[in-house]
Tab-separated table of C-alpha atoms and ligand atoms in Angstrom:
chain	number	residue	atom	x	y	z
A	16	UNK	CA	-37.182	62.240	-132.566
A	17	UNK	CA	-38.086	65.653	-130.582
A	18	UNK	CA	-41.972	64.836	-130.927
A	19	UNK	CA	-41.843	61.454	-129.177
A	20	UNK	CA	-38.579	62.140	-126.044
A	21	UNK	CA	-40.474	60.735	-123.074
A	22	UNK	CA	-42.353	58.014	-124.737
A	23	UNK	CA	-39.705	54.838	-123.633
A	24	UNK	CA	-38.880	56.054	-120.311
A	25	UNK	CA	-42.365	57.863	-119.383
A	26	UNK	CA	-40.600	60.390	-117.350
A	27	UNK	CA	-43.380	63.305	-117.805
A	28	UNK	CA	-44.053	63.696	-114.132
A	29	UNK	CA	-47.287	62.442	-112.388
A	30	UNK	CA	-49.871	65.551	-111.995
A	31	UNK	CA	-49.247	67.226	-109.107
A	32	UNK	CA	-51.885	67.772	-106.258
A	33	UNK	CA	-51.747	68.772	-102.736
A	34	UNK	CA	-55.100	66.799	-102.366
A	35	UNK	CA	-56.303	63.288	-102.342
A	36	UNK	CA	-58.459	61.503	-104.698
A	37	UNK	CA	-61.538	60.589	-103.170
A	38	UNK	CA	-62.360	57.416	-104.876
A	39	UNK	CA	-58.994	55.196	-105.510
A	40	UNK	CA	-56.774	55.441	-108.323
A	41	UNK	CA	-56.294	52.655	-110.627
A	42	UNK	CA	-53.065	51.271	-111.261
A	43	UNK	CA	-52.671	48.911	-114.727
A	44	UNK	CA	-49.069	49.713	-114.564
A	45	UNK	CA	-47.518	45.713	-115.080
A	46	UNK	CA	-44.110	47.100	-113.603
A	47	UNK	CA	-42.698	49.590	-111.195
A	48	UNK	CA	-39.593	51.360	-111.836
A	49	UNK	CA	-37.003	51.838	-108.997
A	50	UNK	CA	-34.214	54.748	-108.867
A	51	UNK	CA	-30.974	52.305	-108.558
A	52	UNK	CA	-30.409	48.027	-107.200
A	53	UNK	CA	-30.228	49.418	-103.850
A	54	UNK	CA	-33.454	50.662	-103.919
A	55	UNK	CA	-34.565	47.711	-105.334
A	56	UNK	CA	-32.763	45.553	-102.747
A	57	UNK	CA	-34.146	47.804	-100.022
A	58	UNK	CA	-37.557	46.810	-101.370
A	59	UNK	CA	-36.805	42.883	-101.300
A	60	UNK	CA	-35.733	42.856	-98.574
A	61	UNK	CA	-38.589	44.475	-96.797
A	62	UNK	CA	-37.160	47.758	-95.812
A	63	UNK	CA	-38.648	49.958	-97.706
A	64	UNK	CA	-42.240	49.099	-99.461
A	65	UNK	CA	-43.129	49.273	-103.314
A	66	UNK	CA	-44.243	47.109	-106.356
A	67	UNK	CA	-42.064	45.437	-108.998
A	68	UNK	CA	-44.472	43.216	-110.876
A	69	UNK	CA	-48.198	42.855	-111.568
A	70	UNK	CA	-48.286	39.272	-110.793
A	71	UNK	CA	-46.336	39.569	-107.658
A	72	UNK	CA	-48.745	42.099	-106.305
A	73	UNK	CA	-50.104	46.008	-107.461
A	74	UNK	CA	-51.989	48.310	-105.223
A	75	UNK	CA	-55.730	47.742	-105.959
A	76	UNK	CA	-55.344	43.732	-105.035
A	77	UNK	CA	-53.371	44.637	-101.890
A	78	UNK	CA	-56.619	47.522	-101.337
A	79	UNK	CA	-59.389	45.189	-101.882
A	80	UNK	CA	-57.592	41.896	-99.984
A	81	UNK	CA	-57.315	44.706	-97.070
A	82	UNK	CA	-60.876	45.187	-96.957
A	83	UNK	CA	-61.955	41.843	-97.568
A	84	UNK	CA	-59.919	40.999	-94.553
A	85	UNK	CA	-61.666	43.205	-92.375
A	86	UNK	CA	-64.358	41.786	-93.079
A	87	UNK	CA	-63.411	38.670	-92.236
A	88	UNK	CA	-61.571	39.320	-88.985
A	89	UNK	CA	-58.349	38.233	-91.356
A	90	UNK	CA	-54.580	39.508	-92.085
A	91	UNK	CA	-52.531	39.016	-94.739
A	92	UNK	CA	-55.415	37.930	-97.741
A	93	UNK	CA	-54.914	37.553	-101.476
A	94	UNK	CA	-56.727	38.096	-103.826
A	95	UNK	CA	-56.622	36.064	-107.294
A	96	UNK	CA	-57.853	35.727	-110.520
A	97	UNK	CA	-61.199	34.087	-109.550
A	98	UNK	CA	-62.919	32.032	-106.887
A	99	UNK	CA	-61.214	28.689	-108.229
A	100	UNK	CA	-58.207	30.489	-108.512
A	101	UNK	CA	-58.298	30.600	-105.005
A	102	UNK	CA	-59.264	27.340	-104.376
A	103	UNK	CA	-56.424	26.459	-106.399
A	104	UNK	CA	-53.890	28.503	-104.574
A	105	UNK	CA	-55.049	26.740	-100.917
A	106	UNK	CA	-54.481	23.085	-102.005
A	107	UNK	CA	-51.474	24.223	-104.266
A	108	UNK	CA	-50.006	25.838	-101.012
A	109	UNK	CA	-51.061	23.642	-98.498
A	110	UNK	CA	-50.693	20.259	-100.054
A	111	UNK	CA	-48.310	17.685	-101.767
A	112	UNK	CA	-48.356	14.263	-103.598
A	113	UNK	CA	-49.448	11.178	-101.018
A	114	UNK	CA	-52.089	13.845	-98.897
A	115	UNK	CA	-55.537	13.037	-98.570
A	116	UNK	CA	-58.066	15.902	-98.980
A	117	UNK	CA	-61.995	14.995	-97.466
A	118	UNK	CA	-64.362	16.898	-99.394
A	119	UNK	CA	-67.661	17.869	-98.901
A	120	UNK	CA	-70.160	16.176	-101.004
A	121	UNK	CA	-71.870	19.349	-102.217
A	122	UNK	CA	-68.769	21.390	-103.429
A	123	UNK	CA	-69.236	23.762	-106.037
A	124	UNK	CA	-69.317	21.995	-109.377
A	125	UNK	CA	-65.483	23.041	-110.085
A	126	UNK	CA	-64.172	22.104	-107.100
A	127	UNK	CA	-65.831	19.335	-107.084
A	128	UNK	CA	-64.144	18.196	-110.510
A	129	UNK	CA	-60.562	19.140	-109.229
A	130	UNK	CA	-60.999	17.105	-106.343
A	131	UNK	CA	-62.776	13.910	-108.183
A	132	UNK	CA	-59.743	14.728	-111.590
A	133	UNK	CA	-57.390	16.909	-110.788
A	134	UNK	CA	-56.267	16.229	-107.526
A	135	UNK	CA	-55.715	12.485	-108.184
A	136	UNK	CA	-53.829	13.425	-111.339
A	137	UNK	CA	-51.318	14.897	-109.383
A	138	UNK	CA	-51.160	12.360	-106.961
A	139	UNK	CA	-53.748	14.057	-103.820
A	140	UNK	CA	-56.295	11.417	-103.011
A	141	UNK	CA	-59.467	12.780	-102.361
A	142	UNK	CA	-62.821	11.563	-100.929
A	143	UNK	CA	-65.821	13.160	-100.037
A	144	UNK	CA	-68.286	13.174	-97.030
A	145	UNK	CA	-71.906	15.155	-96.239
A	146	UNK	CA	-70.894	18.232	-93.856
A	147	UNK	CA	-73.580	18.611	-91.838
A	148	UNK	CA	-72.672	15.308	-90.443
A	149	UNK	CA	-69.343	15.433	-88.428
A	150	UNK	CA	-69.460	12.109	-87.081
A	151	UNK	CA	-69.683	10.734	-91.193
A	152	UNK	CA	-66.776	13.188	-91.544
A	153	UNK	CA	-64.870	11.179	-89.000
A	154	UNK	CA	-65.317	8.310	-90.597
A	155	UNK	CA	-63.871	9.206	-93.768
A	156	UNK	CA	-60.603	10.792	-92.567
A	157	UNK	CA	-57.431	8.557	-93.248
A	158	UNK	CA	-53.578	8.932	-92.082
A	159	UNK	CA	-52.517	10.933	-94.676
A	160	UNK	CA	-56.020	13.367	-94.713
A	161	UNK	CA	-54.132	17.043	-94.867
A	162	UNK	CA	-56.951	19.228	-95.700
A	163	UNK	CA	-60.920	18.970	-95.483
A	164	UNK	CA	-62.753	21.304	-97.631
A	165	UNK	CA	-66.386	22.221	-96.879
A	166	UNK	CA	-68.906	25.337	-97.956
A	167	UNK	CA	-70.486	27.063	-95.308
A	168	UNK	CA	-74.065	26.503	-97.462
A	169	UNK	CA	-74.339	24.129	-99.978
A	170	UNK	CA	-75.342	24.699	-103.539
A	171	UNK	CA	-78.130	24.618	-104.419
A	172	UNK	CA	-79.889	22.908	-101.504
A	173	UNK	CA	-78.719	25.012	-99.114
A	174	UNK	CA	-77.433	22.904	-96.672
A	175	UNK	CA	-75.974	24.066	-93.523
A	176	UNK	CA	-72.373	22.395	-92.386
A	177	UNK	CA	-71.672	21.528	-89.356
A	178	UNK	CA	-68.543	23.732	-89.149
A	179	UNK	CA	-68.458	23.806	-85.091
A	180	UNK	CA	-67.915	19.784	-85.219
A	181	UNK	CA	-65.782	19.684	-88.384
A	182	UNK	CA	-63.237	22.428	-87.002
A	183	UNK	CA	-62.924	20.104	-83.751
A	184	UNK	CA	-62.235	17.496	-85.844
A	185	UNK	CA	-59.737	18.865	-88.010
A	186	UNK	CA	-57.767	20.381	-85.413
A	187	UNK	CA	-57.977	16.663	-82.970
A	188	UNK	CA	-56.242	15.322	-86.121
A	189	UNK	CA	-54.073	18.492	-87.440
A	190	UNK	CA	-55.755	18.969	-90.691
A	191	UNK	CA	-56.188	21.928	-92.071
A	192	UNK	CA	-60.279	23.120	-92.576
A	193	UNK	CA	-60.659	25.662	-95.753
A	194	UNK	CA	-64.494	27.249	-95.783
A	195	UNK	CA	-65.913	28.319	-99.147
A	196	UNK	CA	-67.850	31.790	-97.542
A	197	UNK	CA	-69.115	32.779	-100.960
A	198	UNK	CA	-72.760	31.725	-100.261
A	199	UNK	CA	-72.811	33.294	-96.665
A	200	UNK	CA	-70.375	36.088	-96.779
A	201	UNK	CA	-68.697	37.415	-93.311
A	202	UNK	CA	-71.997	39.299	-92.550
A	203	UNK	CA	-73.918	36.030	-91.719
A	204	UNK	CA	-70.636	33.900	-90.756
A	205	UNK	CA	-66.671	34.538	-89.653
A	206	UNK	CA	-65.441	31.360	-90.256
A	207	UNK	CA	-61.787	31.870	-88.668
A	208	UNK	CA	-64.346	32.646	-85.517
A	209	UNK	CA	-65.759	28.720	-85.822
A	210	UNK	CA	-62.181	26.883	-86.672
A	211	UNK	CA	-61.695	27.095	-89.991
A	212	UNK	CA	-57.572	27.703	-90.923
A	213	UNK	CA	-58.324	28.796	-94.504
A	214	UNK	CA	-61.412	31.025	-95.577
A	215	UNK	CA	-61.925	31.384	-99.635
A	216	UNK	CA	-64.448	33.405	-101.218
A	217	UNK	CA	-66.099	33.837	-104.841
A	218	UNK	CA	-65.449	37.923	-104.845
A	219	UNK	CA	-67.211	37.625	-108.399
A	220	UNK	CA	-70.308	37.179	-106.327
A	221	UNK	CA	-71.865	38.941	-103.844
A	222	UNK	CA	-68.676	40.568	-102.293
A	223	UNK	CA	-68.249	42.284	-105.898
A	224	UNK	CA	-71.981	41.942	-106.773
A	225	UNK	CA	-72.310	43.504	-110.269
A	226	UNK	CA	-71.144	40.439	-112.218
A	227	UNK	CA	-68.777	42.619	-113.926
A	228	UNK	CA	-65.814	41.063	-112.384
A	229	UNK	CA	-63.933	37.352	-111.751
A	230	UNK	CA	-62.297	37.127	-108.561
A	231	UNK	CA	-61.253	35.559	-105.467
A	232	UNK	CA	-59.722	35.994	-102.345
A	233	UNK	CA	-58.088	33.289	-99.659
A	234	UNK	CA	-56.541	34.244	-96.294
A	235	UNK	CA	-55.105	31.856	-93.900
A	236	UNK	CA	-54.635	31.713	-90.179
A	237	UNK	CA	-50.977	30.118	-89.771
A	238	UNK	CA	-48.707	32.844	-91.760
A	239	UNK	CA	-46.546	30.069	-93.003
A	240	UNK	CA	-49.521	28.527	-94.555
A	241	UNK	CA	-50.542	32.037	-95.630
A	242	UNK	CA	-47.142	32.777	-97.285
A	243	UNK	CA	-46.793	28.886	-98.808
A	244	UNK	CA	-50.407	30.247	-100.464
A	245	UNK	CA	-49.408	33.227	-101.817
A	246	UNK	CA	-45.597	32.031	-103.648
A	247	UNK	CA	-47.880	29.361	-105.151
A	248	UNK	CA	-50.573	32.282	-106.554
A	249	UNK	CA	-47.670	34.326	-107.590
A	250	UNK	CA	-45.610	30.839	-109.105
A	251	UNK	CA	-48.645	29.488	-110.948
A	252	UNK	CA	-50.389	32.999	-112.174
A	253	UNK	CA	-53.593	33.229	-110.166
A	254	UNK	CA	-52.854	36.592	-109.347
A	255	UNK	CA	-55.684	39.197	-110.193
A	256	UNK	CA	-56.063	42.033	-112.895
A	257	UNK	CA	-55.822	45.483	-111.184
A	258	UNK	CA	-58.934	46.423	-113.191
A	259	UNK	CA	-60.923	43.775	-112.088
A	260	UNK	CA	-59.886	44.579	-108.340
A	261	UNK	CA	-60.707	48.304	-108.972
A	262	UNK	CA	-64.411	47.440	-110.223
A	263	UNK	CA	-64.622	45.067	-106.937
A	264	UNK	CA	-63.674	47.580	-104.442
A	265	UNK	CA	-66.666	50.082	-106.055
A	266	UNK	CA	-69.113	47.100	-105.439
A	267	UNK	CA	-68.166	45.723	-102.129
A	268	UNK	CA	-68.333	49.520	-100.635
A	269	UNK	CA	-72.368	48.995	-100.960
A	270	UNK	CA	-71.839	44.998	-99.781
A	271	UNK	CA	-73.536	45.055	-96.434
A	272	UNK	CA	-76.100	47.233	-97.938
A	273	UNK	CA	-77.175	44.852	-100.920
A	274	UNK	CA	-76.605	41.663	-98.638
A	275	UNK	CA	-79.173	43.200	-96.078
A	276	UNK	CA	-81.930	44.262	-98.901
A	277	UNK	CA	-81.557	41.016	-100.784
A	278	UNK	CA	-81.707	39.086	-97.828
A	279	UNK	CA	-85.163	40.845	-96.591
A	280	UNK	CA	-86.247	40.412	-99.725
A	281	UNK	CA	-85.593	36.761	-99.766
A	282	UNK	CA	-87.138	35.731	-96.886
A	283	UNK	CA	-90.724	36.826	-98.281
A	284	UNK	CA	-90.275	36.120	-101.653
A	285	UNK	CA	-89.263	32.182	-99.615
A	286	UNK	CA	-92.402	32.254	-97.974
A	287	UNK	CA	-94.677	33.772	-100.620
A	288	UNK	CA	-93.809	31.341	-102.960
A	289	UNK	CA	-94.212	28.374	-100.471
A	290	UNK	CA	-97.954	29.291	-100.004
A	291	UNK	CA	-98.576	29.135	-103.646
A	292	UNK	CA	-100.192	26.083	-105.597
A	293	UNK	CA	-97.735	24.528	-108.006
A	294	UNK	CA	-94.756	24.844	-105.714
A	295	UNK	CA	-93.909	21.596	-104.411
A	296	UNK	CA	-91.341	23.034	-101.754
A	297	UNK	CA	-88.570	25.632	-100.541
A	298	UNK	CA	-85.644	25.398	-99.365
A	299	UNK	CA	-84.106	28.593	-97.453
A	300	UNK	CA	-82.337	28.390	-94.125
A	301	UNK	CA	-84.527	30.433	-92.611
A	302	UNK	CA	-87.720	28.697	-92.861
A	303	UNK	CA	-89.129	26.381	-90.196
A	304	UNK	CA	-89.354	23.573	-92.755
A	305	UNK	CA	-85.791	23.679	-93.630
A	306	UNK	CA	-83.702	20.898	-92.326
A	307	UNK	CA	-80.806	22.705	-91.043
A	308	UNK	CA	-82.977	25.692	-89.717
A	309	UNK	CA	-81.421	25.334	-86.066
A	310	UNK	CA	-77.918	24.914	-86.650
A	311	UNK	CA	-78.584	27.845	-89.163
A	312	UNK	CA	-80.312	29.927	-86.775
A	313	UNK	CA	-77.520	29.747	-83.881
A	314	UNK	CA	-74.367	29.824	-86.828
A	315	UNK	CA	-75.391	32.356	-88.843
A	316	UNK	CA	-77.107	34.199	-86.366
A	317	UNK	CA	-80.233	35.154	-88.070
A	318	UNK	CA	-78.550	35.880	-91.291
A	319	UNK	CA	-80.275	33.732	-93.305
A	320	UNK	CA	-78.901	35.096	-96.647
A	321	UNK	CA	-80.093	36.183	-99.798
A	322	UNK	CA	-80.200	32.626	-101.890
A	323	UNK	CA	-83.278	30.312	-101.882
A	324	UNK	CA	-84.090	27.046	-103.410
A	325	UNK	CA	-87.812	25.932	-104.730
A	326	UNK	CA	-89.416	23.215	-106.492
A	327	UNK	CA	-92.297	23.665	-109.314
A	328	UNK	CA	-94.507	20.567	-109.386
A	329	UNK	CA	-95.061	19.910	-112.806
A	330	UNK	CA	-91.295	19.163	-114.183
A	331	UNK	CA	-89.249	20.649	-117.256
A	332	UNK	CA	-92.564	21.768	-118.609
A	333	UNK	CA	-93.522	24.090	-115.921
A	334	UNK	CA	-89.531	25.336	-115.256
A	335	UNK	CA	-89.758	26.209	-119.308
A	336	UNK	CA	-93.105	28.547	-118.471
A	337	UNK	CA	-91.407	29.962	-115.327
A	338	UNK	CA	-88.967	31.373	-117.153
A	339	UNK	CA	-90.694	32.796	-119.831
A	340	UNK	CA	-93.122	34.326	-117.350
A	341	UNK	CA	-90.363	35.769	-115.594
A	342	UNK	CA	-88.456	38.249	-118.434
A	343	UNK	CA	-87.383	40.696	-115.543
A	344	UNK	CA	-85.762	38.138	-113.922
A	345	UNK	CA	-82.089	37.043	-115.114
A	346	UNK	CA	-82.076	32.868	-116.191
A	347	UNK	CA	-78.362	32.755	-115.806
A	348	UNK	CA	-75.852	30.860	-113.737
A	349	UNK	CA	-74.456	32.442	-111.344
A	350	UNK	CA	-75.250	34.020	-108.136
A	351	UNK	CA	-74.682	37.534	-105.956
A	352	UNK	CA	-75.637	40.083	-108.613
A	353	UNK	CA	-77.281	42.791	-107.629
A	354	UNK	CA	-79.728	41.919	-109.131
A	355	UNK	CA	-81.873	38.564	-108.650
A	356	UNK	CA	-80.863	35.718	-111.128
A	357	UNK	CA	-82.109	32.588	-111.539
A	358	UNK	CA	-80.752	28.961	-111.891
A	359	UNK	CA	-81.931	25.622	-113.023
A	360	UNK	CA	-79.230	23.123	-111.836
A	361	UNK	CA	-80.560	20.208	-113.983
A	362	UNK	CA	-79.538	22.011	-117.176
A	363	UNK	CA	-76.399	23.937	-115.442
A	364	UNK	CA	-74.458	23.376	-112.593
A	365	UNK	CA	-75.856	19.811	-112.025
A	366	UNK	CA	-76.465	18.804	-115.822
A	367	UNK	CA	-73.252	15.806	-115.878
A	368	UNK	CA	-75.188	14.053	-112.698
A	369	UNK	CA	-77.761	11.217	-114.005
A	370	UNK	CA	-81.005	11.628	-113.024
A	371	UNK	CA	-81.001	9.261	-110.122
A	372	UNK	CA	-77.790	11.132	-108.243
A	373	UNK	CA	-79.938	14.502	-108.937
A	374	UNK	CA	-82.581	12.914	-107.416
A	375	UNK	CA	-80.600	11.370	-104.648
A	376	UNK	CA	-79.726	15.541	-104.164
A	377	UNK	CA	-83.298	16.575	-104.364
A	378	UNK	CA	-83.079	17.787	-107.800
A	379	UNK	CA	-85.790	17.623	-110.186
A	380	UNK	CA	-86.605	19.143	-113.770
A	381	UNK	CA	-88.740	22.085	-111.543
A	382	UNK	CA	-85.799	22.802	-109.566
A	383	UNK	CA	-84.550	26.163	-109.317
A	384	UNK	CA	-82.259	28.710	-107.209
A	385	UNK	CA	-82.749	32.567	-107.008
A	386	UNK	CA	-79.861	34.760	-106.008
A	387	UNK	CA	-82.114	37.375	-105.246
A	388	UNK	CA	-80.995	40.952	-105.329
A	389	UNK	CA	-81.979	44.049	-104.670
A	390	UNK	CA	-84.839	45.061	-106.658
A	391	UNK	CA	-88.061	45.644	-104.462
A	392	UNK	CA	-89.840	42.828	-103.410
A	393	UNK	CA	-93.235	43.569	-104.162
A	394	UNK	CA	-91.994	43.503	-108.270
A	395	UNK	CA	-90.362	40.191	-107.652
A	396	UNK	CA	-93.042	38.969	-105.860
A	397	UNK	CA	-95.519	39.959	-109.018
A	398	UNK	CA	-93.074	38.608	-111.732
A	399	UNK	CA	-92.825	34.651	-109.682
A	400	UNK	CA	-96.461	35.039	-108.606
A	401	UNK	CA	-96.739	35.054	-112.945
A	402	UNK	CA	-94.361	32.364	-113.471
A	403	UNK	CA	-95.909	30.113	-110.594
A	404	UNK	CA	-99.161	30.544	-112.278
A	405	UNK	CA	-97.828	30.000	-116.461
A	406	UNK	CA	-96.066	27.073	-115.192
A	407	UNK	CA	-99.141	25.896	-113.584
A	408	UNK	CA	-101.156	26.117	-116.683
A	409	UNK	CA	-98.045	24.273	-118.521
A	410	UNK	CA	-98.822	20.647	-116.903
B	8	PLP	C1	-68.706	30.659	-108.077
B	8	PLP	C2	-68.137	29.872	-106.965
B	8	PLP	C3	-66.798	29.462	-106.979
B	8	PLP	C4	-65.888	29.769	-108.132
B	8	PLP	O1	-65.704	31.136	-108.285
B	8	PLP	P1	-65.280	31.813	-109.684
B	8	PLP	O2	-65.063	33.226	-109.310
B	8	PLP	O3	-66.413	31.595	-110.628
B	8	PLP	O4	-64.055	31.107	-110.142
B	8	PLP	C5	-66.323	28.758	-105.896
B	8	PLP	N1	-67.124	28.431	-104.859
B	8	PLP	C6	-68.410	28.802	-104.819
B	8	PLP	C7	-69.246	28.420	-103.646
B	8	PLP	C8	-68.980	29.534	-105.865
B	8	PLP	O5	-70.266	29.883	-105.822
């Protein structure tokens, strides 16, 4: 009994110090401990500040949805559990049975299948409608449309919305516009500065950026909306890991750093590769060539970001000897590492579409998207200049 006293009640104090950790502490504890009820009532009812529960909030979320919102021009973020954790939370917060939700017809692939499955299972109808054309957008709203989620850029073709026109839209009608800002990030695009009500991110990708961590954030403009978001992340357990918040605040410190370097680095390895036989096309918003080039250039103001899109001629054969030729370079699905990854959405993200609606997207068997990070261009330019040339040979 005398070798074990302090175990239950873990009163050894904390190590003193008169000074202040540099980097932040992390804080696993799953529950705070409070000196009496009227401390504890003090603390629900907002007098006094503290933490009772992990799921109803711990320091490193409330530190990383702070910076997160400065980024964003926001107040009073969450973070969650993941990106579609966060999607979740918005239309579990914002919406009931008998709403309408209008879609954009490029959603990422999961949000995509809640709105075509799960939404209707639970009584939200749902359509969807190509954002970067408002006036189509009009045309698909009904009486009962409550929310109208879009992405900023579209995966994987990079398509830019019309967010401007949408916003206007939404708020002539009172619906509510949530922008996924995963692709662009606040340093190309604000969206709470073009309309949009709700803003939800992917932190897992490039706010994060070391794929070491699954996460998501959502703010909203209206603070009833906000608070309606965050009871139903707390209520349905979307709430984040402190751990996982701890390894995101590290990466998103060197954020605007990586986002710059990748997105230099893009923007040549785009062009390079667009000048080389056996690459049919590329698609990056800051090309000439790429449809949405103007609205990009006066939206994102030059931030053209650190994803393009390209197509080998030459099929599954020549995407096979791509990525062979290219063993520096990640062939994995996802995006915003730091460093450059590469995706085939024919076998991945777009593998349950038939041939004919990949197609109808632009996507063929050569296909690909590169997250491109932050190793130096000339070695990325090198590696692709290979794979270009292996897949060449291929066909
Ligand atoms: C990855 C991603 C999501 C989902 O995020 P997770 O953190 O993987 O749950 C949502 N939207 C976009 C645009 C994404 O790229």
């Amino acid at each position: 009994m005398t070798d074990t006293p302090h175990i239950p009640a873990r009163r050894l104090p904390w190590p003193e110090s008169g000074s202040r950790p540099v980097a932040s502490p992390l804080s696993p504890s799953v529950v705070y401990a409070t000196p009496d009820p009227d401390a504890l009532d003090a603390q629900y009812e907002g007098r006094t500040k503290g933490y009772s529960y992990a799921r109803e909030g711990h320091p490193n979320a409330d530190l990383l949805a702070a910076m997160i919102d400065r980024m964003e021009g926001a107040t009073g973020g969450i973070v969650t559990g993941s990106g579609m954790a966060a999607v979740s939370a918005a239309v579990l917060g914002a919406l009931k049975a008998g709403d309408h939700v209008l879609g954009g017809d490029q959603l990422y692939g999961r949000s995509l299948r809640m709105l075509s499955q799960d939404l209707p299972r639970l009584g939200i109808a749902t359509s969807l409608a190509d954002p970067t054309d408002a006036a189509g957008f009009a045309a698909a709203l009904r009486p009962e449309t409550r929310m109208i989620l879009i992405e900023t850029v579209s995966n994987p073709t990079l398509r830019v919305a019309d967010i401007e026109g949408i916003a206007a839209l939404a708020h002539a009608h009172g619906i509510v516009l949530a922008v996924d800002n995963t692709f662009t990030t606040p340093r190309a695009l604000r969206p709470f500065q073009h309309g949009a009500d709700i803003v939800i991110h992917s932190v897992t990708k490039l706010l994060a950026g070391h794929a070491d961590a699954t996460l998501g954030y959502v703010a909203a403009r209206d603070p009833d909306l906000a608070q309606a978001i965050k009871v139903a992340a707390t209520t349905w357990g979307l709430t984040p890991s402190p751990f996982d918040c701890w390894l995101a605040e590290r990466g998103a410190l060197s954020f605007e750093l990586r986002y710059d370097r990748a997105e230099q680095t893009a923007a040549r390895l785009a062009d390079h590769l667009a000048n080389l036989t056996g690459v049919a096309r590329v698609l990056y918003p800051g090309r000439a060539d790429h449809p949405d080039h103007n609205r990009a250039g006066a939206l994102l103001q030059g931030r053209f970001g650190n994803m393009f899109s390209f197509e080998l001629a030459g099929g599954r054969a020549a995407a096979n000897a791509f990525t062979r030729a290219c063993p520096n370079i990640a062939f994995a699905p996802t995006l915003g590492d730091i460093a450059t990854t590469l995706s085939h959405p024919a076998s991945s993200s777009h593998r349950a579409l038939s041939a004919q609606d990949r197609a109808a997207l632009g996507i063929s068997e050569g296909f690909f998207r590169v997250s491109v990070g932050v190793e130096p261009a000339e070695t990325l330019i090198e590696e692709m200049t290979r794979g270009v040339a292996a897949a060449a040979a291929a066909v």
